[in-house]
Structure formats: C-alpha cells, structure tokens
mmCIF file of C-alpha atoms in Angstrom:
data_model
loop_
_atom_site.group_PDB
_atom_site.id
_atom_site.type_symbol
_atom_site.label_atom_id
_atom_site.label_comp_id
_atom_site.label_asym_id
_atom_site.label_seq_id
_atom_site.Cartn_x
_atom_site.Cartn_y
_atom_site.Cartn_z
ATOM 1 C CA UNK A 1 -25.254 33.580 -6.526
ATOM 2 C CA UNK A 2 -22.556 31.010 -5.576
ATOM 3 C CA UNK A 3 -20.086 29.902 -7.609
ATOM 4 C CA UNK A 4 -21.281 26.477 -8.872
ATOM 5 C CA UNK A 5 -18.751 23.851 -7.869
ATOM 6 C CA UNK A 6 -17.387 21.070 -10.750
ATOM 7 C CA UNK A 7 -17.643 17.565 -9.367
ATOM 8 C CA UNK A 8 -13.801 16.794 -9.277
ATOM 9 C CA UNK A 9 -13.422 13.396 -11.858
ATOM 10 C CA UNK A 10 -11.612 10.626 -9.943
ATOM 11 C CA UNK A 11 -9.490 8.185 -11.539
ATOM 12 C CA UNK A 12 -8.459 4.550 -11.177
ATOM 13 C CA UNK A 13 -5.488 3.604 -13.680
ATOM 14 C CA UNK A 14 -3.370 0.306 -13.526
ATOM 15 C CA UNK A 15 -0.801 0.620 -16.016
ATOM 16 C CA UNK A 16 1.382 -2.992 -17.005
ATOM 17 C CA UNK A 17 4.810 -1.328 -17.138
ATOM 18 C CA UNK A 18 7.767 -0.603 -14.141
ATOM 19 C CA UNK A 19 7.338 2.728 -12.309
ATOM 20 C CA UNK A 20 10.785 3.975 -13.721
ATOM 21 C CA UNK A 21 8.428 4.303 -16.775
ATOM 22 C CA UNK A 22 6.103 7.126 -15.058
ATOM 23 C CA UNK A 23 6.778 9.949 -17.047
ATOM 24 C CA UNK A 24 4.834 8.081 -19.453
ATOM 25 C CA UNK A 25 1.228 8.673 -17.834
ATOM 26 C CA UNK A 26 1.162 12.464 -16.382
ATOM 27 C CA UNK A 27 -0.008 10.914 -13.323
ATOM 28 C CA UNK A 28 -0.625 13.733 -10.826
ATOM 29 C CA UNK A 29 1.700 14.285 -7.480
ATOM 30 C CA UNK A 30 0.162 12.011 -4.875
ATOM 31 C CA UNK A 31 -0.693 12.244 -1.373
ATOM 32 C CA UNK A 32 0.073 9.090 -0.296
ATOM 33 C CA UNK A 33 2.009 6.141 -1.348
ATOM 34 C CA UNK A 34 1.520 2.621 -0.458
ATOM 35 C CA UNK A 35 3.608 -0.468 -1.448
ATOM 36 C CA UNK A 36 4.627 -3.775 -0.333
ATOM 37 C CA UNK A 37 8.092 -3.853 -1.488
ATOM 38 C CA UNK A 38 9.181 -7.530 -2.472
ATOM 39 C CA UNK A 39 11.283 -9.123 0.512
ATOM 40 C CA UNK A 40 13.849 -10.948 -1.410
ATOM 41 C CA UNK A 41 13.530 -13.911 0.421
ATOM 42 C CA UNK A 42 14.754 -15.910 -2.776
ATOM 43 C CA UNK A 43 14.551 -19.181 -2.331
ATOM 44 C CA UNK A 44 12.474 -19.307 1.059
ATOM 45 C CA UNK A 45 9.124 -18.062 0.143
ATOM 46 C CA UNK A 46 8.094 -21.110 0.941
ATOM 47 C CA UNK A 47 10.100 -22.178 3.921
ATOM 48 C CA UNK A 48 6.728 -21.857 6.231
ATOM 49 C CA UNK A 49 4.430 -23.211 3.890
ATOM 50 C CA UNK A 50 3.354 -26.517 3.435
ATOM 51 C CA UNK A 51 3.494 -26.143 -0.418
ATOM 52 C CA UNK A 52 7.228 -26.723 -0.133
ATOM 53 C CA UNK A 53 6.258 -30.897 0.288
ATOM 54 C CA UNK A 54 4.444 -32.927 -2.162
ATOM 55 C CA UNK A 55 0.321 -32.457 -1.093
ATOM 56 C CA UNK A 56 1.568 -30.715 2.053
ATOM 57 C CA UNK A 57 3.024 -34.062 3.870
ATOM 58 C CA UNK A 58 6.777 -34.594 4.432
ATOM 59 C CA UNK A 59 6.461 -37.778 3.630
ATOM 60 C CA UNK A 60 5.770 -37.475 -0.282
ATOM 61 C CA UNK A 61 9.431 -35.558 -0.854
ATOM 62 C CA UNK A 62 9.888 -31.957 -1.592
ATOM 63 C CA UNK A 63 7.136 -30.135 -4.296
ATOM 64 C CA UNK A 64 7.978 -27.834 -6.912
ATOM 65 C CA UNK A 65 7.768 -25.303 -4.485
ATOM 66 C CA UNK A 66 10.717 -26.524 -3.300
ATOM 67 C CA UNK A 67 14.169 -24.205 -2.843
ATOM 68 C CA UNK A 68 11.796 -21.653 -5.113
ATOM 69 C CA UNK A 69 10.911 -18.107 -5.004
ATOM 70 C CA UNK A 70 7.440 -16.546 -5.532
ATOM 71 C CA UNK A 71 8.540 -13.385 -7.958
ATOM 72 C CA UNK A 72 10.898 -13.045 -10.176
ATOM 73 C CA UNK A 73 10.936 -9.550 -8.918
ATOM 74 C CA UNK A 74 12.885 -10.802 -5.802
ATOM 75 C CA UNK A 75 15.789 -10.621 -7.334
ATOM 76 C CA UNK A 76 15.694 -7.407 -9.345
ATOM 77 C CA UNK A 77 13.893 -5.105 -7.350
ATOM 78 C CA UNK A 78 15.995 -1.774 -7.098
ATOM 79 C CA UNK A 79 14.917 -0.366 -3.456
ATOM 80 C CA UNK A 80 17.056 2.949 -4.659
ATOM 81 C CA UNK A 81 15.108 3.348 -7.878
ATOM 82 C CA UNK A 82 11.710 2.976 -6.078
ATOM 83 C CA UNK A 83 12.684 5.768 -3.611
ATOM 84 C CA UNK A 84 13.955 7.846 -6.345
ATOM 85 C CA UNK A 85 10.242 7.453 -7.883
ATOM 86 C CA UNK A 86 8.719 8.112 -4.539
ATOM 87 C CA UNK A 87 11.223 11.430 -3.963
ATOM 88 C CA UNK A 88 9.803 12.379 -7.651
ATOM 89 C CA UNK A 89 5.628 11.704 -7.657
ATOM 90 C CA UNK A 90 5.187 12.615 -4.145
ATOM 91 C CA UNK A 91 3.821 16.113 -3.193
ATOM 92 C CA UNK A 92 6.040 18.471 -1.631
ATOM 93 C CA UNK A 93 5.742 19.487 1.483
ATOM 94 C CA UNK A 94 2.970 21.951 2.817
ATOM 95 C CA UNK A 95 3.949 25.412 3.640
ATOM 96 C CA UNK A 96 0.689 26.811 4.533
ATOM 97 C CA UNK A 97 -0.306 27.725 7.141
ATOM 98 C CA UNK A 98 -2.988 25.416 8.998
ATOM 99 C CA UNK A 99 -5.559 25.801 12.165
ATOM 100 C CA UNK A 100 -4.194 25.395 15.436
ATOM 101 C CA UNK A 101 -4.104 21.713 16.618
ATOM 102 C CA UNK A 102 -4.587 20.207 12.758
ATOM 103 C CA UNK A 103 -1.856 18.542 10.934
ATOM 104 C CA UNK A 104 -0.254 19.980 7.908
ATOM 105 C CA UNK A 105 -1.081 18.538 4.642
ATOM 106 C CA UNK A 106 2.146 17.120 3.853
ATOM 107 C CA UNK A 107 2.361 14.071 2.098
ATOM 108 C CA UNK A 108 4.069 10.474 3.017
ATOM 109 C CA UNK A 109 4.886 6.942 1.884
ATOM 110 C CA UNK A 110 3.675 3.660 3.513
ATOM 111 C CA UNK A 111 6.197 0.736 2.996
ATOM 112 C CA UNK A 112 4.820 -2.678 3.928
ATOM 113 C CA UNK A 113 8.285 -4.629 4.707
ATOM 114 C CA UNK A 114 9.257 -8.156 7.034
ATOM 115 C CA UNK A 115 10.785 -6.487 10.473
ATOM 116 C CA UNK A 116 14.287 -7.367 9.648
ATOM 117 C CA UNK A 117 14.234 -5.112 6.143
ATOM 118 C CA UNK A 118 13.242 -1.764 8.521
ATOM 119 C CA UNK A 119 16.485 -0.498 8.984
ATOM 120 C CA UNK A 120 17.181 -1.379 5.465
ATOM 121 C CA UNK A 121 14.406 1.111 4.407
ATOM 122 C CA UNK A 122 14.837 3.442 6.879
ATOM 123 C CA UNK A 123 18.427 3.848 5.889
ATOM 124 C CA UNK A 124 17.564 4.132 2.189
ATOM 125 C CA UNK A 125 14.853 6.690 2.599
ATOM 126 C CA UNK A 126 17.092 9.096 4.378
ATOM 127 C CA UNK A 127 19.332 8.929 1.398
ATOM 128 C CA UNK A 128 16.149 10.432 -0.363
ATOM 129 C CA UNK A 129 14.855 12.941 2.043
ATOM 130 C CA UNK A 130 12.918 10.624 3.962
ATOM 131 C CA UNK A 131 14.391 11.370 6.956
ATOM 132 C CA UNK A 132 11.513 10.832 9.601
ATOM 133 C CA UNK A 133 9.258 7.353 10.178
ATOM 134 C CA UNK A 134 6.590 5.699 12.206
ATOM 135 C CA UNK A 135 6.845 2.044 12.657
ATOM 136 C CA UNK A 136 3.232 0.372 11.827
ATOM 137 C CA UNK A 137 3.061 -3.288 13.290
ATOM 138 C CA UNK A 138 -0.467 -5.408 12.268
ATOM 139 C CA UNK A 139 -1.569 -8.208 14.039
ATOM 140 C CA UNK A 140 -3.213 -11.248 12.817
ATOM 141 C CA UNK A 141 -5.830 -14.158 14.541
ATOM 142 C CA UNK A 142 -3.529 -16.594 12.677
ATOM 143 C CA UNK A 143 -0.316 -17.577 11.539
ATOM 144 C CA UNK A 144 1.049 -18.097 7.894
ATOM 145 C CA UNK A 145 4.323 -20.202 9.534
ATOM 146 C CA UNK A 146 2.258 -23.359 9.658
ATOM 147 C CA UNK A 147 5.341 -25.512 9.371
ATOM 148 C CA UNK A 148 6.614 -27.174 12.278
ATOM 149 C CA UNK A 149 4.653 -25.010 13.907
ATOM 150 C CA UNK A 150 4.820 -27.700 16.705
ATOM 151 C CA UNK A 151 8.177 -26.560 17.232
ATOM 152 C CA UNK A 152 8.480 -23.341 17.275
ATOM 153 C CA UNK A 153 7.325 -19.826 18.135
ATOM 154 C CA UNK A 154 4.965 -18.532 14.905
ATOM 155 C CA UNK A 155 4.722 -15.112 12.955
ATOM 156 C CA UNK A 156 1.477 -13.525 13.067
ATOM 157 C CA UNK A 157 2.500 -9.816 12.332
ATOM 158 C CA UNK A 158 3.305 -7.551 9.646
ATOM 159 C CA UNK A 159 5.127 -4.754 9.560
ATOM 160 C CA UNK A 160 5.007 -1.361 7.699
ATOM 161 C CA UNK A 161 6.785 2.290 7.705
ATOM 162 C CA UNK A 162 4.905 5.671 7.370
ATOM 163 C CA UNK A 163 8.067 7.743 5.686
ATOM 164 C CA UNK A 164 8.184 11.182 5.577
ATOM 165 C CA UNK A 165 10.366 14.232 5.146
ATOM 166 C CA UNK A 166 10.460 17.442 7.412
ATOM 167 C CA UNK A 167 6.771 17.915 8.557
ATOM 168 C CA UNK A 168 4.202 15.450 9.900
ATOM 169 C CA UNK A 169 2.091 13.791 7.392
ATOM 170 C CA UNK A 170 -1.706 15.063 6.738
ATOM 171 C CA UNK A 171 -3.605 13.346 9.602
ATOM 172 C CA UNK A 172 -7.358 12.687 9.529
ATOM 173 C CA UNK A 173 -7.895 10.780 13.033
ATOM 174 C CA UNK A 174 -11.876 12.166 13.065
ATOM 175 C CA UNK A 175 -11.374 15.425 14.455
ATOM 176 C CA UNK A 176 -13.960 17.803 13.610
ATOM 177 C CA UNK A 177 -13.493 22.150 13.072
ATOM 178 C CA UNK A 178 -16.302 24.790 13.652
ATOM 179 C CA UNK A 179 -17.001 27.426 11.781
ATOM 180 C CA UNK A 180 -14.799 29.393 13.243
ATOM 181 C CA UNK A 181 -11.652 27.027 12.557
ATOM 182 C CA UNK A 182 -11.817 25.699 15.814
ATOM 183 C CA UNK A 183 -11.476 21.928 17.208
ATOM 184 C CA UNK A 184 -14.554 20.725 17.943
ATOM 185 C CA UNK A 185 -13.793 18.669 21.389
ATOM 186 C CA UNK A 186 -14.657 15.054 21.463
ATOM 187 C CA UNK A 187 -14.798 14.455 17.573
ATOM 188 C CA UNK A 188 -11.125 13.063 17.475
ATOM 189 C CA UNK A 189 -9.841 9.652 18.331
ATOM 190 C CA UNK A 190 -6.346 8.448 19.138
ATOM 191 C CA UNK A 191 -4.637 6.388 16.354
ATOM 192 C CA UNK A 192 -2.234 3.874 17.874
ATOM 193 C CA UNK A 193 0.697 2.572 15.788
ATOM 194 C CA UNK A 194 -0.834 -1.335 16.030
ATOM 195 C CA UNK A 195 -3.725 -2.751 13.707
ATOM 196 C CA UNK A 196 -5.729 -5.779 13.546
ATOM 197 C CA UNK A 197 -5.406 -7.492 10.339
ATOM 198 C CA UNK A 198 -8.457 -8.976 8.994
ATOM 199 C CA UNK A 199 -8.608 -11.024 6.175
ATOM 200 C CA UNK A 200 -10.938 -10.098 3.223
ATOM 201 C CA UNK A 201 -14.792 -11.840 3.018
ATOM 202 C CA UNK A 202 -15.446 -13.793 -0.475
ATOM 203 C CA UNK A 203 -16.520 -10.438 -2.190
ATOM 204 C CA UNK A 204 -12.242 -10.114 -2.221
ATOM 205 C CA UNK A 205 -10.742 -12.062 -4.993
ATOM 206 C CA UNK A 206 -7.839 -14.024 -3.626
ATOM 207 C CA UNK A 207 -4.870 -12.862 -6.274
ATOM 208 C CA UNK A 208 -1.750 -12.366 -4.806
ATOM 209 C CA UNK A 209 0.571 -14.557 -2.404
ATOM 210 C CA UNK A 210 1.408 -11.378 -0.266
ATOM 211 C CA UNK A 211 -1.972 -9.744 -1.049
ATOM 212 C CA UNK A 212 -3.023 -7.009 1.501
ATOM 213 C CA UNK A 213 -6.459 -7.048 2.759
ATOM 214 C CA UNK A 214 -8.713 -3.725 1.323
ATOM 215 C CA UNK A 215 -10.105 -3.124 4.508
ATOM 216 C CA UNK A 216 -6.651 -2.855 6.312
ATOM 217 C CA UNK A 217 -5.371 -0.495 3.548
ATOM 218 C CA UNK A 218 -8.629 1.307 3.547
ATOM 219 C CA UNK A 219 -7.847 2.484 7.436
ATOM 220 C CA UNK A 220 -4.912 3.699 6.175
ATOM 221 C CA UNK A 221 -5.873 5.398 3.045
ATOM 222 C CA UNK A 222 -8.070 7.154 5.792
ATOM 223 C CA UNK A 223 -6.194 8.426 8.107
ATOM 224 C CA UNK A 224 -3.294 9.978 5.724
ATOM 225 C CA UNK A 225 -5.685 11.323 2.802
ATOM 226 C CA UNK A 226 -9.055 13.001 2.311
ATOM 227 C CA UNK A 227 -11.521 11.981 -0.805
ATOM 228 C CA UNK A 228 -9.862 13.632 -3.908
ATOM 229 C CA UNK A 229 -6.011 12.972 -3.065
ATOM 230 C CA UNK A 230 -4.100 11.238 -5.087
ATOM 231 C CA UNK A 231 -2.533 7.473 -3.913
ATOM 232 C CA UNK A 232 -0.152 5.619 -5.984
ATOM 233 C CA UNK A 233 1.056 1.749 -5.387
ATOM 234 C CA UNK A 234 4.079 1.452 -7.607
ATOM 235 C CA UNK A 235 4.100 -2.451 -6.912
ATOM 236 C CA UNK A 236 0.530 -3.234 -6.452
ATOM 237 C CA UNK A 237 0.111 -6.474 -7.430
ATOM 238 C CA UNK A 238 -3.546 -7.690 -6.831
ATOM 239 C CA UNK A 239 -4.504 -4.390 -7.144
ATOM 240 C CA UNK A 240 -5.919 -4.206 -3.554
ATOM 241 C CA UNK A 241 -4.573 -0.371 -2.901
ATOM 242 C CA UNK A 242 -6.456 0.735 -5.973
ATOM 243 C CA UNK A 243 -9.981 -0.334 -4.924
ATOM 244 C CA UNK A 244 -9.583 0.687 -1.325
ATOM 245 C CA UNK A 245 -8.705 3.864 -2.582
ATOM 246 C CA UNK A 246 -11.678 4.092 -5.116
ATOM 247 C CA UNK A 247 -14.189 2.955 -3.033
ATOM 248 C CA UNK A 248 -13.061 5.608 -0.781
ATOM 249 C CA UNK A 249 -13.261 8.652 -3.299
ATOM 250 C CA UNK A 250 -9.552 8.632 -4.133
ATOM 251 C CA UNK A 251 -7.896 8.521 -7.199
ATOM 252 C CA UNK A 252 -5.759 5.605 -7.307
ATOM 253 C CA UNK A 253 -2.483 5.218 -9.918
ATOM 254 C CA UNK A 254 -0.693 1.445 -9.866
ATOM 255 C CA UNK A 255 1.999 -0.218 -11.840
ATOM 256 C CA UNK A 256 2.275 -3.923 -12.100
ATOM 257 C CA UNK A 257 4.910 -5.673 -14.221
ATOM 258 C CA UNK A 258 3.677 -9.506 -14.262
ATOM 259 C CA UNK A 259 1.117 -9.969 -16.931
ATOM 260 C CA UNK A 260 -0.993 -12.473 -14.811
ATOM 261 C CA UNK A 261 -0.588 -10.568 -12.096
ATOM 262 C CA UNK A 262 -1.980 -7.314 -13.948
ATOM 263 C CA UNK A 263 -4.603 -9.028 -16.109
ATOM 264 C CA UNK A 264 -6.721 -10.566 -12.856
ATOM 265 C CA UNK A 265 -6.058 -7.160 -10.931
ATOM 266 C CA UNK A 266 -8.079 -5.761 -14.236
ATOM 267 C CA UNK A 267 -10.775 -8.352 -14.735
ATOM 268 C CA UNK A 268 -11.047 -8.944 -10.700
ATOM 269 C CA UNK A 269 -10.635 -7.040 -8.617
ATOM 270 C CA UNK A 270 -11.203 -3.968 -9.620
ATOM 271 C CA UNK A 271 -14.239 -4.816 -11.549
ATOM 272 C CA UNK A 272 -16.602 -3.400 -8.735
ATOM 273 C CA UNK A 273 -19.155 -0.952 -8.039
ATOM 274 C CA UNK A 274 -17.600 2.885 -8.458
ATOM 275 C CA UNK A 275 -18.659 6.115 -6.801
ATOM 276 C CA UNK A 276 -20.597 8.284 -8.590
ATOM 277 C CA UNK A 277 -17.615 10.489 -8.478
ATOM 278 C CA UNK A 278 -15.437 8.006 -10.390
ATOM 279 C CA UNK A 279 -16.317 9.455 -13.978
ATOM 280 C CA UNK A 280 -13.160 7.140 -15.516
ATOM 281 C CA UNK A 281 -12.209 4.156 -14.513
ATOM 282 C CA UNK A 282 -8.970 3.658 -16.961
ATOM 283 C CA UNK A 283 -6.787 0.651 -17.290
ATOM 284 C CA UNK A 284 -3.470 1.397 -19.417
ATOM 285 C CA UNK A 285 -1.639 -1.195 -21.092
ATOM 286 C CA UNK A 286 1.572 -0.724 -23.406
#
C-alpha cells in the first residue's frame, strides 16, 4: 500500500504590526512576495482627483483634500528596511536540479511602484541581492487623472517589478510534463510582460485608495507559485493579496499598520468562502 498523503493545512494570517516585527509570527519562507510600496507623493495624492475641490467643482475652493497626503506611511516608509525583510523571509534560491525546459523553483518579489520610482527600486534591490528584474506594465480602460483631463495627456497604467536574485523565478505559464518528465507540446502559453487591469465586480469590497484588483494579483500569484507556496504582502492594505492567494490554495501572510485599514481587511474582505484546504484562517492582532 501507498503511503497515505496529509492534506497540507493552508493559512491566511493578517497580523496589525510593521514587518520589521516578523520574527514575531514564525511565518514560513515564502515563494513569492507582493507589495505596493507607498509612492511618497506627499502632498499630491490628490493632484488628479477631483476630491482636491470642494464637491469636485473648482468653483467651491479647495477641499480638505487639499495640499494632503493619503498615508501617513508616505513619509516614513523605509524602502531599505522592506528589502532587508524581503532578503530575510524569501526562499533561497533552488539548487536542484529540474527537467529540461522547466524553470527552477526559485523564488521572487513583485513591487507594484509609479514608473518614475523603478530605478529607485531597482537600485535598492541590488544593494540586497536583487540583482535581476522584469518590468510589468498594466493597462487600464480608464484613467484615474480625471483632472483637467481636457488638457492634457492621462495615466492609465501601472507599473510593477518581478525582482529576483541569480536564477529565474519558478514559472508556471501552463506547460504540462509526461510521465516521463517530458514537455508535453502545446500545453504552454507565452506570458507577455503587459496586463489588462480590470477592476473588481461588487463581490470586491472597495477598501483601499491604491487597492489592487484580486483578479489582477491572482494572474500573478499564478504564474510565479503553485497551490501550497507561501506569499507574503508586507504592506497589504485592503488585504487584496491575501484572498487572491487563498482562493487560489496558497497560504497568504500580510502586515498592515493602520487600524482602519486592518480592521475592514478582517471583517471584509477576507470574510469569504475558503478552500477546503484552508483548515485555519487566522487573523493576529497585538
């Protein structure tokens, strides 16, 4: 008889604390890690945004909006510190030895960023080992920049790194192996460096200024992991990189600092329907 195999227990943990804190939580080395690093655009969050005027119309004066940013986290956010976490909870590089044709199972980072912070990041994750990247660009039916949009050209992109150190990240692009190790010819698909980005349907709560749609993340959790990796977001806001990555038989690790933020990413949205794999569903506070 066969060994009997033990359904592997998934986990889904948001913890309200900084990720310099992780030592904390014996979270396991991860696969992947995703975050949208804040832009520190200080006082212009809301230079495109109607917001900045009283009921959106110029002629009521400025809001409250005003001259203001949208975190307070935009002005003490330590880029160095979070690559030092992401040098630390990543997994190391594969040596094994893998089929011909199939990527290694290395791990990488995905940093969501504006386009004029890349070689910022780039720059910084060399400094920690990160010394390769693939430039991810997402593009959008619609524009955010809806002021005086009459007069100029409008954003409707966003940007993102894949970071990683000597050898190629795990890649899952649908390719299929016999039983004899082989590729199977046909089963793969090419994965270009562009992606449409689709906003969320109602089922989505709506938490986060900068919140990432779960579908968009969940193409990405895809194609870098496999169900039972590890992903970690150690700024995750709304909590959108979490679900994707339960729903998708991952376990998912997350830090969030603001209490409002953390609190809805709790009660909202990821108060969903879990895998039969995800035996705990845990949600940490200090």
């Amino acid at each position: 008889m066969g060994e009997v195999q033990k359904k592997r227990k998934l986990k889904c943990e948001i913890y309200r604390d900084s990720m310099q804190n992780y030592k904390k939580y014996a979270i396991p080395p991860a696969q992947l890690i995703i975050a949208d690093v804040p832009y520190n655009v200080g006082t212009n969050f809301y230079g495109s945004n109607p917001m900045w005027y009283k009921g959106g119309d110029n002629r009521n004066g400025e809001s409250k909006f005003a001259g203001k940013s949208a975190f307070n986290s935009d002005f003490n956010f330590n880029l160095y510190e979070y690559f030092h976490f992401c040098s630390k909870m990543l997994k190391k590089d594969d040596t094994k030895s893998v089929a011909r044709g199939r990527s290694s199972n290395s791990p990488c980072m995905i940093v969501f960023c504006s386009f004029e912070q890349m070689s910022t990041l780039i720059d910084a994750g060399k400094k920690h080992g990160f010394i390769h990247y693939i430039p991810l660009v997402f593009i959008k039916n619609y524009s955010p920049q809806v002021l005086k949009a009459n007069m100029r050209v409008v954003g409707a992109t966003e940007y993102a790194l894949v970071l990683y150190r000597d050898k190629l990240p795990k890649f899952r692009n649908g390719l299929k192996v016999d039983e004899d190790g082989k590729n199977i010819r046909g089963t793969g698909r090419m994965i270009f460096n562009w992606f449409k980005w689709e906003k969320d349907g109602k089922d989505i709560p709506k938490i986060h200024p900068s919140q990432k749609p779960v579908n968009v993340i969940k193409q990405l959790i895809e194609i870098f992991t496999d169900e039972g990796d590890v992903v970690i977001d150690p700024c995750c806001g709304s909590g959108s990189t979490l679900r994707a990555s339960a729903e998708l038989g991952r376990s998912a690790f997350g830090f969030e600092i603001d209490r409002n933020f953390y609190e809805r990413a709790k009660n909202e949205m990821l108060k969903f329907e879990k895998s039969d794999q995800m035996d705990i569903f845990d949600f940490i506070e200090d």
